[in-house]
Short mmCIF file of C-alpha atoms in Angstrom, two decimals:
data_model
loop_
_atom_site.label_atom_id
_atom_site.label_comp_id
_atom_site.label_asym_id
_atom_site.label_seq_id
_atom_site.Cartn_x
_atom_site.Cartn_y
_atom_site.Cartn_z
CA UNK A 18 1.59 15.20 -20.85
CA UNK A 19 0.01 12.14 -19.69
CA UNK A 20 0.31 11.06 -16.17
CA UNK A 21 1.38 7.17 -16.63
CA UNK A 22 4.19 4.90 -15.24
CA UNK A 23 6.16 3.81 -18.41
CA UNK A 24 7.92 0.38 -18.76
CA UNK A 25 11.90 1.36 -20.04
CA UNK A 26 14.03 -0.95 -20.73
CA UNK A 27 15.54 -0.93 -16.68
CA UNK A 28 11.92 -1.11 -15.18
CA UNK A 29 11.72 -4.23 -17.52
CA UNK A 30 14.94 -5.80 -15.99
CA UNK A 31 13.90 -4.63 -12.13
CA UNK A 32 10.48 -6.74 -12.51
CA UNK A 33 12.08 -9.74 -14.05
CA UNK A 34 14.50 -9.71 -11.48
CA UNK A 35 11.59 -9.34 -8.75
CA UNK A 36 9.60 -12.40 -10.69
CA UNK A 37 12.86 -14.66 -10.73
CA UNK A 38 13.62 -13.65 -6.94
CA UNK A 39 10.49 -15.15 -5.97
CA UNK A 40 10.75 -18.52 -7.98
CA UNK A 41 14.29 -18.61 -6.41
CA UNK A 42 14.90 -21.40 -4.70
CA UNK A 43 14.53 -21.71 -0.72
CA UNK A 44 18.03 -22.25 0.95
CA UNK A 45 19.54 -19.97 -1.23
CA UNK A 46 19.87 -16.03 -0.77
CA UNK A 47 17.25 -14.43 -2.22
CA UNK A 48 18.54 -11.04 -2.31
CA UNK A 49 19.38 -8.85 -5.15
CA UNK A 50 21.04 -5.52 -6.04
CA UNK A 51 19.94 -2.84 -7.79
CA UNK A 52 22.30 0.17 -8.06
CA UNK A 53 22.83 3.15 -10.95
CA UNK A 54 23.06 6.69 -11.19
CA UNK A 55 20.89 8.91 -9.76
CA UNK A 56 17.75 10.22 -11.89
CA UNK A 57 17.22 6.80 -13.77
CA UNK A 58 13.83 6.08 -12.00
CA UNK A 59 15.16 3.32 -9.10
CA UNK A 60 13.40 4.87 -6.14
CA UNK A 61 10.10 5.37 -8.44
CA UNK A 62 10.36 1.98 -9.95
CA UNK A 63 10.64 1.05 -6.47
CA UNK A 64 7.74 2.30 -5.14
CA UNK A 65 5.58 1.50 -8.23
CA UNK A 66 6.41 -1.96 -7.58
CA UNK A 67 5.98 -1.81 -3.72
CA UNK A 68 2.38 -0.07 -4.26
CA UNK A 69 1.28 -2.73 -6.77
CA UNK A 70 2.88 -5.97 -4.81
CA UNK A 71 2.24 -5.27 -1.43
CA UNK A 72 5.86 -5.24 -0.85
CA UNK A 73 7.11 -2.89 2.41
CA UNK A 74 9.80 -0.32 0.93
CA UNK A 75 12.01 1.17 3.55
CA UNK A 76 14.80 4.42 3.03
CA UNK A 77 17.67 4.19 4.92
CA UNK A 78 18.76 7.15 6.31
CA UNK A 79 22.11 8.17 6.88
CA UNK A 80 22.45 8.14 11.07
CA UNK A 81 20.38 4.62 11.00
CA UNK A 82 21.62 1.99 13.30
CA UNK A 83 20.02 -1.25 13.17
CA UNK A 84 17.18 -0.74 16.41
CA UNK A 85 16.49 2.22 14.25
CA UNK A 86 16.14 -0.11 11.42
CA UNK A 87 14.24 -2.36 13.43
CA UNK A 88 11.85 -0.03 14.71
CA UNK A 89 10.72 1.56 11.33
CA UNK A 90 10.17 -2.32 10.21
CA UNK A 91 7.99 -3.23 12.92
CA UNK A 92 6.26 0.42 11.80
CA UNK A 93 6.23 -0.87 8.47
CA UNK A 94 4.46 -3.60 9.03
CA UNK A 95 1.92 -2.58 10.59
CA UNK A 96 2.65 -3.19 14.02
CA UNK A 97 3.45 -1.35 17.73
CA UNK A 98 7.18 -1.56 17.73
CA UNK A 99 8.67 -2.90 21.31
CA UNK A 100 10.89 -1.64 23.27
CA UNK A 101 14.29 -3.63 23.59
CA UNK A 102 16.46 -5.12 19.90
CA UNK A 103 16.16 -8.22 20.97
CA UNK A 104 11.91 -8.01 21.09
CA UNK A 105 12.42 -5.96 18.05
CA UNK A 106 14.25 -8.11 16.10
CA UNK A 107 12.12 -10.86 16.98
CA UNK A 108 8.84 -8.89 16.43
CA UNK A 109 10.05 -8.50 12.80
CA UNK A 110 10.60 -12.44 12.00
CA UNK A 111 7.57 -13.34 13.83
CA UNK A 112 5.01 -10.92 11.09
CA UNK A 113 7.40 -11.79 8.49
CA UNK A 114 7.40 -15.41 9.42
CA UNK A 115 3.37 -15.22 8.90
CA UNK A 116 2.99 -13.47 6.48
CA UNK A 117 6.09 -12.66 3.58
CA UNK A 118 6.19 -9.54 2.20
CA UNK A 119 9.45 -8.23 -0.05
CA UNK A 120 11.56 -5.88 1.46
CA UNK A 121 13.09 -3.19 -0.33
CA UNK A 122 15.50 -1.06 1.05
CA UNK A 123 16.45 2.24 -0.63
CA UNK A 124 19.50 4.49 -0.27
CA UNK A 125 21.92 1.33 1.01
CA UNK A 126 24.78 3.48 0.62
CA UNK A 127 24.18 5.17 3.97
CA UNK A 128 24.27 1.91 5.66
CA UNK A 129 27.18 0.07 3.78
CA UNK A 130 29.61 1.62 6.67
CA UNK A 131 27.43 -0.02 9.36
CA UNK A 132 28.34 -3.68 9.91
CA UNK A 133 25.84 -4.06 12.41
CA UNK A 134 23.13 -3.14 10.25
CA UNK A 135 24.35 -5.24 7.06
CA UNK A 136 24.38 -7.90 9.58
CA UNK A 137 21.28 -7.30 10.65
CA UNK A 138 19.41 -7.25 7.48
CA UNK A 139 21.23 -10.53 6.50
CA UNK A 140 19.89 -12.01 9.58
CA UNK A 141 16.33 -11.50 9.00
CA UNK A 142 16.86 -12.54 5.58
CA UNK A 143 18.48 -15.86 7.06
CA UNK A 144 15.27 -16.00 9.60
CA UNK A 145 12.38 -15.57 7.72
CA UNK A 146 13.47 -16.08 3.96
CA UNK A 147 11.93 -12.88 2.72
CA UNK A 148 13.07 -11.52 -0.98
CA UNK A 149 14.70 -8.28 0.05
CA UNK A 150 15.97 -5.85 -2.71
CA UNK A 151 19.00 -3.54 -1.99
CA UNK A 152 19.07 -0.44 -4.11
CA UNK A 153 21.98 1.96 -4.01
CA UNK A 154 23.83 4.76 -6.08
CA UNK A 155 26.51 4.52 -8.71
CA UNK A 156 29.09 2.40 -6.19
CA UNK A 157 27.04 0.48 -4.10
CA UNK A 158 28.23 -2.34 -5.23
CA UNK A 159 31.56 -2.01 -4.66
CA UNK A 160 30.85 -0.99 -0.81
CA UNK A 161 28.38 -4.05 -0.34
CA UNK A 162 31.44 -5.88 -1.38
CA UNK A 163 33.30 -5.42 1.69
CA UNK A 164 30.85 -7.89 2.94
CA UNK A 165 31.35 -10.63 1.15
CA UNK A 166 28.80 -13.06 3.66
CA UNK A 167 26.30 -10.44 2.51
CA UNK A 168 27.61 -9.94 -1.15
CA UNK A 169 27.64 -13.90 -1.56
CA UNK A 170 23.81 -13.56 -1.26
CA UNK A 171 23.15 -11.65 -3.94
CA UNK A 172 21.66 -14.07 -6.85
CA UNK A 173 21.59 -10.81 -8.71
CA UNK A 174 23.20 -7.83 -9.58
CA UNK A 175 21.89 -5.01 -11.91
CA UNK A 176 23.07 -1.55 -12.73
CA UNK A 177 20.37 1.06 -14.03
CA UNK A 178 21.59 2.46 -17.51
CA UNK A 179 20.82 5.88 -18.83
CA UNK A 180 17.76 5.71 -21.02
CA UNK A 181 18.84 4.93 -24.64
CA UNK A 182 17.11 6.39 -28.01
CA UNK A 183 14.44 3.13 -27.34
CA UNK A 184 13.12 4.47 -24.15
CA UNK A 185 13.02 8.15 -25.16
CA UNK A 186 10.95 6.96 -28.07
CA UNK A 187 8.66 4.68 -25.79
CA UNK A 188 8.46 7.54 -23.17
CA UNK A 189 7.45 10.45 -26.38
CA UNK A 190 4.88 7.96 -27.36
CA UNK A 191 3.29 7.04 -24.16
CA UNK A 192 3.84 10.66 -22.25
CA UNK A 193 3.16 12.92 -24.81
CA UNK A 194 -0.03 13.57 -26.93
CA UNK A 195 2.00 14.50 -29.82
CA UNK A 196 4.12 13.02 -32.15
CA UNK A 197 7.99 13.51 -31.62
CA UNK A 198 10.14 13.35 -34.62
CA UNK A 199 13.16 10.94 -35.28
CA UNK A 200 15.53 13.77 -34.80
CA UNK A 201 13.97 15.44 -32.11
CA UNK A 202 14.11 11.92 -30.45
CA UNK A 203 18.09 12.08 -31.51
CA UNK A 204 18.64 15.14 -29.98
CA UNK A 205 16.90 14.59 -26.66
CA UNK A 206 18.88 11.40 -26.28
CA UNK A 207 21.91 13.58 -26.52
CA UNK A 208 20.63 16.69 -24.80
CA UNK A 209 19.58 14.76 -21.63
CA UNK A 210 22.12 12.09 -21.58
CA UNK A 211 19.50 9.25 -20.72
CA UNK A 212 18.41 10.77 -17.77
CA UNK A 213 14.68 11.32 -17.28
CA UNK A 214 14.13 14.44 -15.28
CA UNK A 215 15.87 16.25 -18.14
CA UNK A 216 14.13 13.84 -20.74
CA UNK A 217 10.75 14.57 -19.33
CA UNK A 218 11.30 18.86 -19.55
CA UNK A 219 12.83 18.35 -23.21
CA UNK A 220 9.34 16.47 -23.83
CA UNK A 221 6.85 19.31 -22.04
CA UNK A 222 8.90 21.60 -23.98
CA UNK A 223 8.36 19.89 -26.90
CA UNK A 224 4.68 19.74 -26.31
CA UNK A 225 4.28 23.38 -24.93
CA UNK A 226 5.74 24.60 -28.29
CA UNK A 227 3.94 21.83 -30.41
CA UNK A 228 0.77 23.21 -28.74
CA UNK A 229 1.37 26.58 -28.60
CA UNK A 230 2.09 26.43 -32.35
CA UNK A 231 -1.03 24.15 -33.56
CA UNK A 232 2.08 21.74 -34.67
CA UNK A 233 1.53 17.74 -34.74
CA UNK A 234 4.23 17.07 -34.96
CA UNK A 235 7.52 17.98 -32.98
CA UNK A 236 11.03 18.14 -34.80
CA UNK A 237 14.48 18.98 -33.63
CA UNK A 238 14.00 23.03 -35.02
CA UNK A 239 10.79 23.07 -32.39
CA UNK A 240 13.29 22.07 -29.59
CA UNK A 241 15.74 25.05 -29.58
CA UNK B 21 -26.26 -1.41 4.96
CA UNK B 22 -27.43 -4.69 4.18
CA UNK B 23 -29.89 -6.94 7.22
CA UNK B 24 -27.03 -8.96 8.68
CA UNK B 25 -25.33 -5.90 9.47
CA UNK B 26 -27.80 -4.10 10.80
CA UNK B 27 -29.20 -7.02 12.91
CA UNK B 28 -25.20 -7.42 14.48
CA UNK B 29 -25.03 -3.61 15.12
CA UNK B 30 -28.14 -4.05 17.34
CA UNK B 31 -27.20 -7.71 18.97
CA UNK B 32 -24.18 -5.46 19.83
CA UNK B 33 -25.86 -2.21 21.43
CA UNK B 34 -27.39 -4.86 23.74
CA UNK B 35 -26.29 -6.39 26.26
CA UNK B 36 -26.42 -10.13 27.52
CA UNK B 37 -30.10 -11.26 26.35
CA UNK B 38 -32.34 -10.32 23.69
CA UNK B 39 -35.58 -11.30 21.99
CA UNK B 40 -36.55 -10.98 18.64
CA UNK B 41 -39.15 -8.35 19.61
CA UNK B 42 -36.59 -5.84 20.49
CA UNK B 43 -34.19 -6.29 17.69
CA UNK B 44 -37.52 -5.80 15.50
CA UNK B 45 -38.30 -2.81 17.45
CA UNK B 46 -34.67 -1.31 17.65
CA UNK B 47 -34.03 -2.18 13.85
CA UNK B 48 -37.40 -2.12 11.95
CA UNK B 49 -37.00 -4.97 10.15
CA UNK B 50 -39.38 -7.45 9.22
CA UNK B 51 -39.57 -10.14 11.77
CA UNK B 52 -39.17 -12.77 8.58
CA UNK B 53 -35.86 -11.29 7.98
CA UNK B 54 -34.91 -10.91 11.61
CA UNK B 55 -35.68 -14.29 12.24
CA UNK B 56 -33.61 -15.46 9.30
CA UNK B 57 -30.48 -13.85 10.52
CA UNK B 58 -30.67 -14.37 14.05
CA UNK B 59 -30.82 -18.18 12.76
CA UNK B 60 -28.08 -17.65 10.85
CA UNK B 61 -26.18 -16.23 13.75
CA UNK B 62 -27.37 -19.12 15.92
CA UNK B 63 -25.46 -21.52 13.47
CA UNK B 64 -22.00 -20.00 13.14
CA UNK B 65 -22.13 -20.34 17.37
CA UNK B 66 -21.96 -16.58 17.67
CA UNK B 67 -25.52 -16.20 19.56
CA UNK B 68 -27.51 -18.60 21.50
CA UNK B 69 -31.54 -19.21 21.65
CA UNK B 70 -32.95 -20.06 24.88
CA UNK B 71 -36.22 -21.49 24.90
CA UNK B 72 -38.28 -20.89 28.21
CA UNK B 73 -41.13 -22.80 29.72
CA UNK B 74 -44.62 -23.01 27.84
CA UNK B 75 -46.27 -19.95 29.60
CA UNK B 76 -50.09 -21.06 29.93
CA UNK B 77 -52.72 -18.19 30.20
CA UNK B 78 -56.69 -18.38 30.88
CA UNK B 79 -58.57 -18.27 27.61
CA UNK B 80 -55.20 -17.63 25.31
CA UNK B 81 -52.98 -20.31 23.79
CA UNK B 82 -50.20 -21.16 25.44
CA UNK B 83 -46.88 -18.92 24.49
CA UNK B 84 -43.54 -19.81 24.12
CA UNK B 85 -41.10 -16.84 25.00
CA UNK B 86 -37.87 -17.18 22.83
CA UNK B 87 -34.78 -15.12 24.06
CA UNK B 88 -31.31 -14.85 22.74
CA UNK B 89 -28.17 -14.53 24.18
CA UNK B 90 -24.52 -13.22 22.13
CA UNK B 91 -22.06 -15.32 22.95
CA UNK B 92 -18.92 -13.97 20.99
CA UNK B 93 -19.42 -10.51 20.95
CA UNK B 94 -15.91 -10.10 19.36
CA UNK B 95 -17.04 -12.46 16.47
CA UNK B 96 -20.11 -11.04 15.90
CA UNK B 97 -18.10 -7.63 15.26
CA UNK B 98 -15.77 -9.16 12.73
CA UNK B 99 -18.84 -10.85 11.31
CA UNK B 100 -20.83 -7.20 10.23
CA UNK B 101 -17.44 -5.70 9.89
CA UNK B 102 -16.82 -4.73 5.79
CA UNK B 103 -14.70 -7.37 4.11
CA UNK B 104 -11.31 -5.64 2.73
CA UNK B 105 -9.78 -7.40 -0.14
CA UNK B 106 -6.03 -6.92 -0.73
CA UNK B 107 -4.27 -4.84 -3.42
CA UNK B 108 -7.35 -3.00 -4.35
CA UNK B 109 -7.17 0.47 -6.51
CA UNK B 110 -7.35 2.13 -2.91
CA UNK B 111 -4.39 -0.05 -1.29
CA UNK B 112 -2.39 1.28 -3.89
CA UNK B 113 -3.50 4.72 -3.47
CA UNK B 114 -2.55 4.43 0.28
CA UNK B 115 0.91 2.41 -0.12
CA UNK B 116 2.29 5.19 -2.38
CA UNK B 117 0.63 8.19 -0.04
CA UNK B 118 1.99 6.30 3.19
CA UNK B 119 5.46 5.81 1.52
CA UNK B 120 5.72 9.16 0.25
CA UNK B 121 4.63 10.54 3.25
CA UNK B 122 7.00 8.61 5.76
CA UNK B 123 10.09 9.05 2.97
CA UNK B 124 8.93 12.52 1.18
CA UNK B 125 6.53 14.16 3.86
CA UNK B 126 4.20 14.95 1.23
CA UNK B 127 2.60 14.02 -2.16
CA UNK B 128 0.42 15.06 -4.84
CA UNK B 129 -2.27 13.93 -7.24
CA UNK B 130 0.93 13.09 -10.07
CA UNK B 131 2.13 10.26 -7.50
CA UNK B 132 -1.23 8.57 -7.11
CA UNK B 133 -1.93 8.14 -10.80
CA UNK B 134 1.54 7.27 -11.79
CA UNK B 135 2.60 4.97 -9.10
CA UNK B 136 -0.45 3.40 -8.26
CA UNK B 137 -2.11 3.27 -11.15
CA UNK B 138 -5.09 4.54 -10.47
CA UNK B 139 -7.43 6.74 -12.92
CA UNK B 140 -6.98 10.60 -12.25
CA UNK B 141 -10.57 10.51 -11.66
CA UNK B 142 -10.22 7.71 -8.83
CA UNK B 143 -7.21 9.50 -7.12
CA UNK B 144 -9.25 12.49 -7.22
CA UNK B 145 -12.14 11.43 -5.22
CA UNK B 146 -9.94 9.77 -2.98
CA UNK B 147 -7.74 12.06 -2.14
CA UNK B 148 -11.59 14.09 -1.18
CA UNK B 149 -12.24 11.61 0.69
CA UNK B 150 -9.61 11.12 2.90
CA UNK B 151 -9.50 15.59 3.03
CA UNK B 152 -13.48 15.18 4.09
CA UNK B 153 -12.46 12.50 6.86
CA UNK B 154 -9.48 15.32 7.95
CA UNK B 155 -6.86 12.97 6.98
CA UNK B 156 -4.87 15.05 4.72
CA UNK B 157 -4.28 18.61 4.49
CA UNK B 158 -3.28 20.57 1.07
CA UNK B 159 -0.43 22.82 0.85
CA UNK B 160 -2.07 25.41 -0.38
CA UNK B 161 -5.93 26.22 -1.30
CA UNK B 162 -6.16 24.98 -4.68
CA UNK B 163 -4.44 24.94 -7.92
CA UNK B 164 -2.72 22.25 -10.31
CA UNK B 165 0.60 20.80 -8.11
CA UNK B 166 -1.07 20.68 -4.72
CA UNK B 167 0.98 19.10 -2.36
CA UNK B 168 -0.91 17.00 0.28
CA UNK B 169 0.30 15.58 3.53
CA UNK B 170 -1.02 13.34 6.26
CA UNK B 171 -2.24 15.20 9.42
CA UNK B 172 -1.66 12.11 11.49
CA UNK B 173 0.57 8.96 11.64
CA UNK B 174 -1.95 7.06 10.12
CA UNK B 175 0.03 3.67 9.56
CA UNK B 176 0.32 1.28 6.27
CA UNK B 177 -2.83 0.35 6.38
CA UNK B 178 -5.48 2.06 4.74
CA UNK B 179 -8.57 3.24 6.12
CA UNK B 180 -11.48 2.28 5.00
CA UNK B 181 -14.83 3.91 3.78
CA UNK B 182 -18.02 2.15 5.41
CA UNK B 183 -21.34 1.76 3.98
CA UNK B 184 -22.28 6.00 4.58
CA UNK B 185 -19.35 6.31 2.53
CA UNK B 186 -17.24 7.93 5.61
CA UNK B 187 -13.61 7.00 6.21
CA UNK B 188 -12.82 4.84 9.28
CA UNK B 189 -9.43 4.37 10.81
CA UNK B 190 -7.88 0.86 9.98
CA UNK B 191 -6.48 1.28 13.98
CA UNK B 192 -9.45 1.59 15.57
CA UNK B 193 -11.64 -0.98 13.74
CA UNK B 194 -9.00 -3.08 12.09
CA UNK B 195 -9.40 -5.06 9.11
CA UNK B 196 -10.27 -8.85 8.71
#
């Protein structure tokens, strides 16, 4: 197996919603919401992007209040975090202000019970005008919409879809070094049900046996 | 480490006034070269020449003693510091090993080259590097799937290798 980040067809929609969120215009909320199930590549797609776009990617954990919040911002960033919310808060528009960086925040469902931290986040998006990308499991959108000062902001909402026959093919050819049948591409779609921790062991099995074997080719038989 | 460098670094083990003689002497660098980048020094305003009185002395030509004097010794640092340029091959590297760290507490080579980027070959030696600084620590002595992990809070910004190729804390010298 080769060790590369491949474009699917939802890592494809995340980046052209980060490239429109930035040529969104000013005034208007430039936040977005990324949600699916889990194992279709969000928090890796996330980080991908974060690594190559200098962008600050944050997970929310479960007991986070917003100085908690606050504080691992200011960390983050770069900075010495202060002591009170109010220095906090302010610490965080101030670098921000200088210098804008994309937010992404990870696991929102923790935080979608927490007004205060909702709030919060929609305040420094109102203060500084920073993109900041919300990405949640299967209902996060439906908890974000008990906000609906915060949901309003959204310019865009996407939900991550299992991986269809498409991106199994595009992962088979750019993953593995040999050549994976149309039905053995069939039957991993079904076997895995698009998602791609299962997708990537039905492909290393399909390359241990393909090797083992001296095969070039891997059908559905080699798969059993 | 090229002469402008090497000239600051001993403008900086000094203190208050110099002449060229000693940065010569305390360098070994021709005193063309000196010369030339104590001049250049003089004219970004970060050191000062003082001329002093024509000495006169029986039998000799008369002399003309030239001393120096640093006048921003905190510009003249970020001067001979190494430039950093942004979303280099080695940000990435440290963006995914910080994030993983803070959200994962650990990661391994399969992170660098997939997230970042990078060549395995470039992770590799990086990931040395920042084990021969005692940065990171592996999981386990070797073998494919080593986890890594930080042995400090290191921050998000990377640190940096300087011109002996040795890692140097991003805190303690800062970037420019």
């Amino acid at each position: 197996m080769r060790d590369k980040f491949v474009e699917v067809r939802n890592v494809r929609k995340f980046r052209a919603i980060m490239d429109r969120m930035h040529r969104h215009l000013k005034g208007q909320g430039r936040l977005a919401l990324i949600f699916g199930d889990p194992g279709l590549g969000k928090t890796e797609t996330a980080l991908n992007y974060a690594a190559n776009n200098g962008a600050i990617y944050i997970r929310m954990k479960k007991l986070m209040k917003g100085r908690w919040l606050l504080r691992d911002l200011v960390n983050a960033l770069g900075s010495e975090p202060r002591w009170t919310a109010e220095d906090l808060f302010n610490q965080v528009t101030d670098i921000l202000k200088q210098r804008k960086r994309t937010l992404i925040l990870d696991e929102i469902d923790y935080f979608s019970q927490d007004s205060r931290v909702t709030e919060t986040v929609r305040d420094i998006s109102d203060a500084t005008g920073v993109e900041i990308l919300f990405l949640g499991m299967g209902q996060a959108d439906k908890r974000l919409m008990r906000y609906p000062h915060l949901y309003d902001r959204f310019f865009e909402i996407l939900k991550f879809q299992p991986l269809d026959k498409e991106d199994v093919e595009l992962m088979a050819k750019d993953l593995s070094e040999v050549t994976f049948e149309a039905d053995a591409i069939d039957k991993i779609v079904d076997e895995s049900g698009g998602g791609i921790r299962r997708i990537l062991a039905l492909l290393h099995r399909g390359e241990y046996v393909a090797h083992k074997n001296r095969l070039k080719f891997v059908s559905v038989r080699d798969l059993k | 480490m090229n002469r402008v460098r090497t000239v600051g670094s001993a403008i900086l083990e000094r203190h208050g006034f110099f002449s060229i003689d000693q940065i010569i002497e305390s360098t070994k660098i021709s005193r063309r070269y000196c010369r030339d980048v104590l001049a250049l020094f003089c004219q970004e305003g970060i050191i000062r020449q003082i001329k002093k009185n024509r000495k006169e002395r029986f039998g000799k030509p008369p002399t003309y003693s030239m001393i120096y004097r640093s006048i921003d010794r905190k510009r003249l640092a970020a001067r001979i510091r190494p430039r950093r340029f942004e979303n280099t091959v080695q940000d990435r590297l440290w963006n995914v090993i910080w994030n993983k760290y803070v959200n994962n507490g650990s990661f391994n080579l399969h992170d660098l080259t997939v997230l970042a980027g990078a060549e395995k070959g470039t992770a590799r030696w990086y990931l040395k590097a920042l084990r021969r600084a005692g940065y990171i620590l592996p999981s386990r002595k070797a073998g494919p799937g080593v986890e890594w992990r930080l042995t400090r809070k290191l921050g998000p910004e990377r640190p940096y290798l300087d011109h002996s190729r040795r890692i140097k804390d991003a805190k303690k010298h800062g970037p420019i």
